Structure formats: structure tokens, C-alpha cells
mmCIF file of C-alpha atoms in Angstrom:
data_model
loop_
_atom_site.group_PDB
_atom_site.id
_atom_site.type_symbol
_atom_site.label_atom_id
_atom_site.label_comp_id
_atom_site.label_asym_id
_atom_site.label_seq_id
_atom_site.Cartn_x
_atom_site.Cartn_y
_atom_site.Cartn_z
ATOM 1 C CA UNK P 1176 11.505 23.585 56.475
ATOM 2 C CA UNK P 1177 9.088 21.806 57.915
ATOM 3 C CA UNK P 1178 6.463 24.393 59.483
ATOM 4 C CA UNK P 1179 3.345 23.287 61.137
ATOM 5 C CA UNK P 1180 0.164 24.922 60.250
ATOM 6 C CA UNK P 1181 -1.259 28.124 61.754
ATOM 7 C CA UNK P 1182 -3.553 26.945 64.953
ATOM 8 C CA UNK P 1183 -4.639 28.887 68.173
ATOM 9 C CA UNK P 1184 -2.930 28.114 71.339
ATOM 10 C CA UNK P 1185 -4.743 27.800 75.040
ATOM 11 C CA UNK P 1186 -3.494 27.010 77.860
ATOM 12 C CA UNK P 1187 -5.633 25.225 80.028
ATOM 13 C CA UNK P 1188 -5.410 25.984 84.547
ATOM 14 C CA UNK P 1189 -7.799 23.578 85.565
ATOM 15 C CA UNK P 1190 -9.255 20.059 84.449
ATOM 16 C CA UNK P 1191 -12.446 21.658 83.964
ATOM 17 C CA UNK P 1192 -11.260 24.619 81.565
ATOM 18 C CA UNK P 1193 -9.160 22.107 79.220
ATOM 19 C CA UNK P 1194 -12.506 19.822 79.094
ATOM 20 C CA UNK P 1195 -14.371 23.244 78.057
ATOM 21 C CA UNK P 1196 -11.576 24.209 75.508
ATOM 22 C CA UNK P 1197 -11.750 20.844 74.151
ATOM 23 C CA UNK P 1198 -15.689 20.472 73.812
ATOM 24 C CA UNK P 1199 -15.306 24.664 72.372
ATOM 25 C CA UNK P 1200 -13.112 23.488 69.310
ATOM 26 C CA UNK P 1201 -14.492 19.956 68.661
ATOM 27 C CA UNK P 1202 -12.518 17.403 66.813
ATOM 28 C CA UNK P 1203 -10.101 19.807 65.383
ATOM 29 C CA UNK P 1204 -8.195 20.594 68.805
ATOM 30 C CA UNK P 1205 -5.285 18.764 70.041
ATOM 31 C CA UNK P 1206 -4.356 18.156 73.704
ATOM 32 C CA UNK P 1207 -0.012 18.581 73.832
ATOM 33 C CA UNK P 1208 1.636 17.557 77.258
ATOM 34 C CA UNK P 1209 4.989 16.494 76.410
ATOM 35 C CA UNK P 1210 4.393 16.657 72.373
ATOM 36 C CA UNK P 1211 7.290 14.077 71.520
ATOM 37 C CA UNK P 1212 4.548 12.555 69.161
ATOM 38 C CA UNK P 1213 2.214 15.222 68.085
ATOM 39 C CA UNK P 1214 4.704 18.092 67.167
ATOM 40 C CA UNK P 1215 6.687 16.455 64.785
ATOM 41 C CA UNK P 1216 3.110 15.207 63.397
ATOM 42 C CA UNK P 1217 2.285 18.730 62.916
ATOM 43 C CA UNK P 1218 5.588 19.905 61.392
ATOM 44 C CA UNK P 1219 5.295 17.514 58.698
ATOM 45 C CA UNK P 1220 1.588 18.539 58.313
ATOM 46 C CA UNK P 1221 0.406 15.279 58.912
ATOM 47 C CA UNK P 1222 -1.549 16.569 61.897
ATOM 48 C CA UNK P 1223 -3.154 20.189 61.366
ATOM 49 C CA UNK P 1224 -5.149 20.819 64.128
ATOM 50 C CA UNK P 1225 -7.033 24.408 64.610
ATOM 51 C CA UNK P 1226 -5.992 24.446 68.391
ATOM 52 C CA UNK P 1227 -3.772 23.169 70.424
ATOM 53 C CA UNK P 1228 -4.500 23.076 74.702
ATOM 54 C CA UNK P 1229 -1.626 22.729 76.708
ATOM 55 C CA UNK P 1230 -2.711 21.164 80.087
ATOM 56 C CA UNK P 1231 1.040 20.982 81.594
ATOM 57 C CA UNK P 1232 -0.229 23.646 84.392
ATOM 58 C CA UNK P 1233 -2.713 20.769 85.523
ATOM 59 C CA UNK P 1234 -0.130 19.404 88.264
ATOM 60 C CA UNK P 1235 -3.072 17.251 89.798
ATOM 61 C CA UNK P 1236 -2.754 14.715 86.892
ATOM 62 C CA UNK P 1237 1.025 14.361 87.933
ATOM 63 C CA UNK P 1238 0.974 12.543 90.871
ATOM 64 C CA UNK P 1239 1.995 8.379 91.464
ATOM 65 C CA UNK P 1240 0.270 7.082 94.633
ATOM 66 C CA UNK P 1241 -0.945 4.441 96.248
ATOM 67 C CA UNK P 1242 -5.034 4.155 96.589
ATOM 68 C CA UNK P 1243 -6.466 1.161 98.343
ATOM 69 C CA UNK P 1244 -5.408 -1.823 96.429
ATOM 70 C CA UNK P 1245 -4.436 -0.236 93.352
ATOM 71 C CA UNK P 1246 -1.666 2.074 91.830
ATOM 72 C CA UNK P 1247 -2.754 5.464 90.458
ATOM 73 C CA UNK P 1248 -0.585 7.108 87.719
ATOM 74 C CA UNK P 1249 -1.669 10.818 86.912
ATOM 75 C CA UNK P 1250 -1.887 11.078 83.049
ATOM 76 C CA UNK P 1251 0.491 13.917 83.268
ATOM 77 C CA UNK P 1252 3.171 11.358 84.813
ATOM 78 C CA UNK P 1253 6.614 11.794 83.177
ATOM 79 C CA UNK P 1254 8.222 8.715 81.781
ATOM 80 C CA UNK P 1255 11.480 9.594 83.762
ATOM 81 C CA UNK P 1256 9.010 9.908 86.917
ATOM 82 C CA UNK P 1257 7.332 7.097 86.464
ATOM 83 C CA UNK P 1258 10.835 5.405 86.119
ATOM 84 C CA UNK P 1259 12.450 6.357 89.309
ATOM 85 C CA UNK P 1260 9.156 5.578 91.548
ATOM 86 C CA UNK P 1261 10.220 2.883 94.338
ATOM 87 C CA UNK P 1262 6.114 2.024 94.527
ATOM 88 C CA UNK P 1263 6.512 1.010 90.772
ATOM 89 C CA UNK P 1264 9.804 -0.581 91.080
ATOM 90 C CA UNK P 1265 8.478 -2.542 93.636
ATOM 91 C CA UNK P 1266 4.946 -4.025 92.867
ATOM 92 C CA UNK P 1267 5.467 -3.680 88.569
ATOM 93 C CA UNK P 1268 8.660 -4.515 87.480
ATOM 94 C CA UNK P 1269 7.417 -4.645 83.633
ATOM 95 C CA UNK P 1270 6.952 -0.505 83.947
ATOM 96 C CA UNK P 1271 10.376 -0.352 84.918
ATOM 97 C CA UNK P 1272 11.515 -3.304 82.407
ATOM 98 C CA UNK P 1273 9.650 -1.037 79.718
ATOM 99 C CA UNK P 1274 10.425 2.523 80.722
ATOM 100 C CA UNK P 1275 14.050 1.668 80.611
ATOM 101 C CA UNK P 1276 13.716 1.367 77.236
ATOM 102 C CA UNK P 1277 11.481 4.017 76.139
ATOM 103 C CA UNK P 1278 13.477 6.622 74.069
ATOM 104 C CA UNK P 1279 16.165 8.439 75.396
ATOM 105 C CA UNK P 1280 16.461 10.884 78.684
ATOM 106 C CA UNK P 1281 15.181 13.952 77.048
ATOM 107 C CA UNK P 1282 12.114 12.165 76.069
ATOM 108 C CA UNK P 1283 11.543 10.617 79.146
ATOM 109 C CA UNK P 1284 11.959 13.734 80.923
ATOM 110 C CA UNK P 1285 9.059 15.518 78.934
ATOM 111 C CA UNK P 1286 7.081 12.663 77.772
ATOM 112 C CA UNK P 1287 3.725 11.656 79.597
ATOM 113 C CA UNK P 1288 2.222 8.291 80.459
ATOM 114 C CA UNK P 1289 -0.964 9.481 79.635
ATOM 115 C CA UNK P 1290 0.255 10.830 76.406
ATOM 116 C CA UNK P 1291 1.669 7.741 74.978
ATOM 117 C CA UNK P 1292 -1.331 5.368 75.834
ATOM 118 C CA UNK P 1293 -3.671 8.129 74.042
ATOM 119 C CA UNK P 1294 -1.494 8.005 71.062
ATOM 120 C CA UNK P 1295 -2.365 4.389 70.299
ATOM 121 C CA UNK P 1296 0.719 3.941 68.161
ATOM 122 C CA UNK P 1297 0.913 -0.136 67.520
ATOM 123 C CA UNK P 1298 4.797 0.321 68.265
ATOM 124 C CA UNK P 1299 4.216 1.594 71.825
ATOM 125 C CA UNK P 1300 5.601 0.172 75.036
ATOM 126 C CA UNK P 1301 3.571 1.324 77.783
ATOM 127 C CA UNK P 1302 0.365 0.080 75.559
ATOM 128 C CA UNK P 1303 1.668 -3.594 75.924
ATOM 129 C CA UNK P 1304 2.845 -3.257 79.680
ATOM 130 C CA UNK P 1305 -0.372 -1.905 80.997
ATOM 131 C CA UNK P 1306 -2.510 -4.302 78.919
ATOM 132 C CA UNK P 1307 -0.397 -7.150 80.114
ATOM 133 C CA UNK P 1308 -1.256 -5.770 84.022
ATOM 134 C CA UNK P 1309 -4.863 -5.359 82.910
ATOM 135 C CA UNK P 1310 -5.222 -1.454 84.286
ATOM 136 C CA UNK P 1311 -7.622 0.805 83.768
ATOM 137 C CA UNK P 1312 -8.198 4.142 82.763
ATOM 138 C CA UNK P 1313 -9.746 7.008 84.093
ATOM 139 C CA UNK P 1314 -11.589 9.722 81.733
ATOM 140 C CA UNK P 1315 -13.273 12.899 82.287
ATOM 141 C CA UNK P 1316 -15.130 14.827 80.150
ATOM 142 C CA UNK P 1317 -18.462 17.173 80.032
ATOM 143 C CA UNK P 1318 -20.398 14.324 81.457
ATOM 144 C CA UNK P 1319 -18.233 13.329 83.929
ATOM 145 C CA UNK P 1320 -15.873 10.264 84.858
ATOM 146 C CA UNK P 1321 -16.044 7.105 83.828
ATOM 147 C CA UNK P 1322 -13.673 4.181 83.653
ATOM 148 C CA UNK P 1323 -12.392 2.457 80.638
ATOM 149 C CA UNK P 1324 -10.302 -1.051 81.021
ATOM 150 C CA UNK P 1325 -7.278 -0.880 78.747
ATOM 151 C CA UNK P 1326 -8.403 -3.405 76.831
ATOM 152 C CA UNK P 1327 -11.152 -1.909 75.746
ATOM 153 C CA UNK P 1328 -9.539 1.080 75.145
ATOM 154 C CA UNK P 1329 -7.382 0.299 72.035
ATOM 155 C CA UNK P 1330 -9.837 0.584 69.122
ATOM 156 C CA UNK P 1331 -6.830 -0.008 66.357
ATOM 157 C CA UNK P 1332 -3.942 2.045 65.121
ATOM 158 C CA UNK P 1333 -3.883 5.511 66.712
ATOM 159 C CA UNK P 1334 -7.460 4.939 67.837
ATOM 160 C CA UNK P 1335 -8.957 5.149 71.195
ATOM 161 C CA UNK P 1336 -12.621 5.009 72.968
ATOM 162 C CA UNK P 1337 -12.263 8.654 74.182
ATOM 163 C CA UNK P 1338 -15.051 10.396 73.284
ATOM 164 C CA UNK P 1339 -15.085 14.002 72.031
ATOM 165 C CA UNK P 1340 -13.813 16.350 74.787
ATOM 166 C CA UNK P 1341 -12.592 13.548 77.236
ATOM 167 C CA UNK P 1342 -8.781 13.135 78.606
ATOM 168 C CA UNK P 1343 -7.771 10.406 80.238
ATOM 169 C CA UNK P 1344 -6.596 11.744 84.039
ATOM 170 C CA UNK P 1345 -5.147 8.550 85.633
ATOM 171 C CA UNK P 1346 -4.120 4.899 85.244
ATOM 172 C CA UNK P 1347 -4.742 2.500 87.523
ATOM 173 C CA UNK P 1348 -3.436 -0.695 88.298
ATOM 174 C CA UNK P 1349 -4.378 -3.762 90.946
ATOM 175 C CA UNK P 1350 -1.375 -3.922 93.173
ATOM 176 C CA UNK P 1351 -1.545 -8.173 93.612
ATOM 177 C CA UNK P 1352 0.637 -11.105 94.556
ATOM 178 C CA UNK P 1353 2.479 -11.182 90.747
ATOM 179 C CA UNK P 1354 5.576 -11.043 89.139
ATOM 180 C CA UNK P 1355 6.092 -9.563 85.861
ATOM 181 C CA UNK P 1356 8.863 -8.482 82.986
ATOM 182 C CA UNK P 1357 9.097 -6.816 79.655
ATOM 183 C CA UNK P 1358 11.783 -7.435 76.727
ATOM 184 C CA UNK P 1359 12.424 -6.198 73.550
ATOM 185 C CA UNK P 1360 14.403 -6.375 70.810
ATOM 186 C CA UNK P 1361 14.966 -2.959 69.367
ATOM 187 C CA UNK P 1362 17.600 -1.519 65.916
ATOM 188 C CA UNK P 1363 19.506 0.802 68.533
ATOM 189 C CA UNK P 1364 18.755 1.898 71.869
ATOM 190 C CA UNK P 1365 15.706 4.172 72.258
ATOM 191 C CA UNK P 1366 14.309 2.803 69.217
ATOM 192 C CA UNK P 1367 10.782 1.911 68.449
ATOM 193 C CA UNK P 1368 10.372 -2.126 68.864
ATOM 194 C CA UNK P 1369 10.958 -4.367 66.267
ATOM 195 C CA UNK P 1370 9.505 -6.299 68.940
ATOM 196 C CA UNK P 1371 8.409 -6.292 72.164
ATOM 197 C CA UNK P 1372 6.831 -9.049 74.673
ATOM 198 C CA UNK P 1373 5.342 -8.060 78.397
ATOM 199 C CA UNK P 1374 4.480 -10.771 80.981
ATOM 200 C CA UNK P 1375 2.450 -10.677 84.200
ATOM 201 C CA UNK P 1376 2.342 -14.099 86.387
ATOM 202 C CA UNK P 1377 0.349 -14.689 89.189
ATOM 203 C CA UNK P 1378 1.651 -18.192 90.791
ATOM 204 C CA UNK P 1379 0.083 -20.013 93.739
ATOM 205 C CA UNK P 1380 0.803 -23.402 95.168
ATOM 206 C CA UNK P 1381 3.123 -23.916 92.045
ATOM 207 C CA UNK P 1382 0.550 -23.115 89.478
ATOM 208 C CA UNK P 1383 -0.364 -20.089 87.223
ATOM 209 C CA UNK P 1384 -3.888 -18.791 88.683
ATOM 210 C CA UNK P 1385 -3.429 -15.719 86.060
ATOM 211 C CA UNK P 1386 -1.305 -14.565 83.430
ATOM 212 C CA UNK P 1387 -0.940 -11.370 81.384
ATOM 213 C CA UNK P 1388 0.948 -11.194 78.325
ATOM 214 C CA UNK P 1389 1.489 -8.012 76.105
ATOM 215 C CA UNK P 1390 3.051 -7.533 73.000
ATOM 216 C CA UNK P 1391 3.637 -4.431 71.020
ATOM 217 C CA UNK P 1392 5.031 -3.748 67.295
ATOM 218 C CA UNK P 1393 3.117 -7.319 65.532
ATOM 219 C CA UNK P 1394 -0.760 -6.079 65.274
ATOM 220 C CA UNK P 1395 -1.712 -8.483 68.130
ATOM 221 C CA UNK P 1396 -5.332 -7.260 68.957
ATOM 222 C CA UNK P 1397 -5.629 -4.746 71.620
ATOM 223 C CA UNK P 1398 -1.915 -5.312 72.516
ATOM 224 C CA UNK P 1399 -2.413 -9.152 73.964
ATOM 225 C CA UNK P 1400 -2.495 -12.517 73.217
ATOM 226 C CA UNK P 1401 -5.394 -13.922 74.905
ATOM 227 C CA UNK P 1402 -5.519 -17.346 73.947
ATOM 228 C CA UNK P 1403 -1.810 -17.736 75.637
ATOM 229 C CA UNK P 1404 -2.704 -16.149 78.390
ATOM 230 C CA UNK P 1405 -5.760 -18.674 78.417
ATOM 231 C CA UNK P 1406 -2.963 -21.629 77.922
ATOM 232 C CA UNK P 1407 -1.135 -20.807 81.065
ATOM 233 C CA UNK P 1408 -3.535 -20.320 83.357
ATOM 234 C CA UNK P 1409 -4.224 -23.325 85.784
ATOM 235 C CA UNK P 1410 -0.828 -25.076 84.603
ATOM 236 C CA UNK P 1411 2.592 -25.165 85.631
ATOM 237 C CA UNK P 1412 5.062 -22.072 85.372
ATOM 238 C CA UNK P 1413 7.897 -24.666 83.475
ATOM 239 C CA UNK P 1414 9.454 -24.078 80.532
ATOM 240 C CA UNK P 1415 7.364 -26.333 78.466
ATOM 241 C CA UNK P 1416 4.853 -23.998 79.349
ATOM 242 C CA UNK P 1417 6.166 -20.891 78.362
ATOM 243 C CA UNK P 1418 7.941 -22.303 74.815
ATOM 244 C CA UNK P 1419 4.373 -23.541 74.088
ATOM 245 C CA UNK P 1420 2.585 -20.349 75.290
ATOM 246 C CA UNK P 1421 5.382 -18.361 73.090
ATOM 247 C CA UNK P 1422 4.356 -20.130 70.180
ATOM 248 C CA UNK P 1423 0.677 -19.293 70.445
ATOM 249 C CA UNK P 1424 1.355 -15.881 71.369
ATOM 250 C CA UNK P 1425 3.398 -15.686 67.748
ATOM 251 C CA UNK P 1426 0.198 -17.268 65.843
ATOM 252 C CA UNK P 1427 -1.994 -14.384 67.605
ATOM 253 C CA UNK P 1428 0.206 -11.702 65.829
ATOM 254 C CA UNK P 1429 -0.418 -9.893 62.338
ATOM 255 C CA UNK P 1430 2.808 -8.161 61.740
ATOM 256 C CA UNK P 1431 3.210 -6.579 59.247
ATOM 257 C CA UNK P 1432 6.734 -6.545 56.917
ATOM 258 C CA UNK P 1433 8.690 -2.806 56.928
ATOM 259 C CA UNK P 1434 12.322 -1.552 57.392
ATOM 260 C CA UNK P 1435 12.459 -3.371 61.007
ATOM 261 C CA UNK P 1436 11.968 -6.548 59.305
ATOM 262 C CA UNK P 1437 9.804 -9.129 57.333
ATOM 263 C CA UNK P 1438 6.826 -10.330 59.061
ATOM 264 C CA UNK P 1439 7.729 -14.055 59.691
ATOM 265 C CA UNK P 1440 10.832 -12.713 61.626
ATOM 266 C CA UNK P 1441 8.624 -10.489 63.572
ATOM 267 C CA UNK P 1442 6.182 -13.342 64.488
ATOM 268 C CA UNK P 1443 9.148 -15.727 65.447
ATOM 269 C CA UNK P 1444 10.759 -12.904 67.842
ATOM 270 C CA UNK P 1445 7.140 -12.251 69.305
ATOM 271 C CA UNK P 1446 6.943 -16.027 70.354
ATOM 272 C CA UNK P 1447 10.946 -15.571 71.599
ATOM 273 C CA UNK P 1448 10.108 -12.581 73.758
ATOM 274 C CA UNK P 1449 7.175 -14.048 75.233
ATOM 275 C CA UNK P 1450 9.154 -17.286 76.354
ATOM 276 C CA UNK P 1451 11.664 -14.832 77.875
ATOM 277 C CA UNK P 1452 9.132 -12.781 79.475
ATOM 278 C CA UNK P 1453 7.663 -15.228 81.046
ATOM 279 C CA UNK P 1454 10.847 -17.121 82.211
ATOM 280 C CA UNK P 1455 11.759 -13.868 83.589
ATOM 281 C CA UNK P 1456 8.593 -13.551 85.841
ATOM 282 C CA UNK P 1457 8.777 -16.682 86.854
ATOM 283 C CA UNK P 1458 12.394 -16.372 88.260
ATOM 284 C CA UNK P 1459 11.169 -12.753 89.847
ATOM 285 C CA UNK P 1460 8.285 -14.521 91.553
ATOM 286 C CA UNK P 1461 10.850 -17.020 93.294
ATOM 287 C CA UNK P 1462 12.912 -14.060 94.558
ATOM 288 C CA UNK P 1463 15.505 -14.009 91.633
ATOM 289 C CA UNK P 1464 15.965 -11.169 89.620
ATOM 290 C CA UNK P 1465 16.704 -11.710 86.051
#
């Protein structure tokens, strides 16, 4: 049998109460929302928190809204809600693409956006997608609120820049004139990625003015390929540039061999998927859905 170790259960009735409970129990406490990552780890006793703090009652963290020139996504927004949002589909196809390939309907109906990012799993899809978009996270703790750029949020596998007793409450993404796409290879539908790549392009007068490339499951630093982004910036959005950007991105990866494939295969796949995501984003920029 897989049985968790004993723990205390606390249900937070407000954000302030959740932070108070986190402060009381200290580093041995864990927040539970969807629970799809934490609960299996507890059953295997890979995680043995002293206390679980349930934040499912914090409805204020479950909103998707436009605030000025930014999209604000509450940390408790479910994957299915992000996928179904018209404003997300209109402005951020990369998020729609990624959400379509995350797990299955059961997981998408319960799992949360904030939980996925805070898990910092090296194979997490939304980490790469939001990193390509250069999102900002809003965190709240005992000392108030602060913002963290997502590219500074991930410190390593399963490690983030959150302080003790601090919670991510919102993810904010600038709404700009850009096109985006996400491409993924998985062993079976709903599985963790073998490799996945996301691309964001801003194009003006036939020139790439800004680029974002997110990679997952291949050991890319902070889920991004910065040298490939630098290469694209100022160039033309053509196939030759996208192929070279894919090659550069593949060299920025540090994949490891596992049951999903050897390292060389993953590196090759990272380059190919980066090129494909860039091609799709460029086609969407021209009004061609691909």
C-alpha cells in the first residue's frame, strides 16, 4: 500500500490566513491546491509534510482578467479554465497549445496554473511557455507583495525563488502584438514531454524585434534558450533563421538519458521542435493558423 505519513490538515479561509499558517508551520508545511504532484509524492513518502494547507477556498486567486496592458492569471486558475479562456486564446496561442497537451481532462479540471509553476518540475509545460512569454509572478508573504520575473523564479529542479511563508498569487503577461506557438513530443497522449519547445515572435516591418524561446525536459537553464533568442533578434523571420535558431537552442540544452530517450536524441528534438514552433508562430503572425 502507498500511504502518506501522518500530517495536520488546515483549510485557509483567506490569503492572509494561508500565509499565517505557512509561517506557523514553517518549512515543513506544504500548500495543496490541485494536489496532482504533491499527493502522489506523499503516498510514496518522497514528501512528508508536517501540515497541509488547503487553499482551494481562495476564490480571489481563481480569476483570469485583463488589467491594463497585461493578462493577469490567478494562481488558482485551473488548467481547463486557462484552456477555455477566449482572451488567452486570442492573445496567447502558446498557452492554448500547451494546455491542450497537459495530462488529461481529469488533471486539467483540478490542477492549477500556480501549482504547476511552483512545482518547478524540469518537464513542466507551462514553465517553458510562460518563460518564453517573459511573464512576471506576483508573490505575497509576511512582508507583503513583490514581483518576480519568471526567468529569475526557477533556481533549479524543484527549486524556486519563493521565500518562506510566501505564495504565488498571480501570473502577469504583457499583452503585445506578437505571435506564438508550442510544440511537444510525448510517448503517449497526456504524458510528460520527451521534449517541448515554445516560441514567441514580435515582428515589425519584416524584422524580428523580440523573440522568446522556452524549452522543457532538456535541462535548458531557466527553461529558456537565450542565445537563440539573441540570434533571432534583428533578423528576418525566414526558414533559414529558424533552422539556425533551432540548432543554437539545441546546443543550450543539457538533456539526460532516461526512459524517454538518449541525450543526443533529445538534443536533436529540441532543435527541431524549436524550428517548428518558430515556423508556426511566424505563420500565425501572417494570419495563417498552423
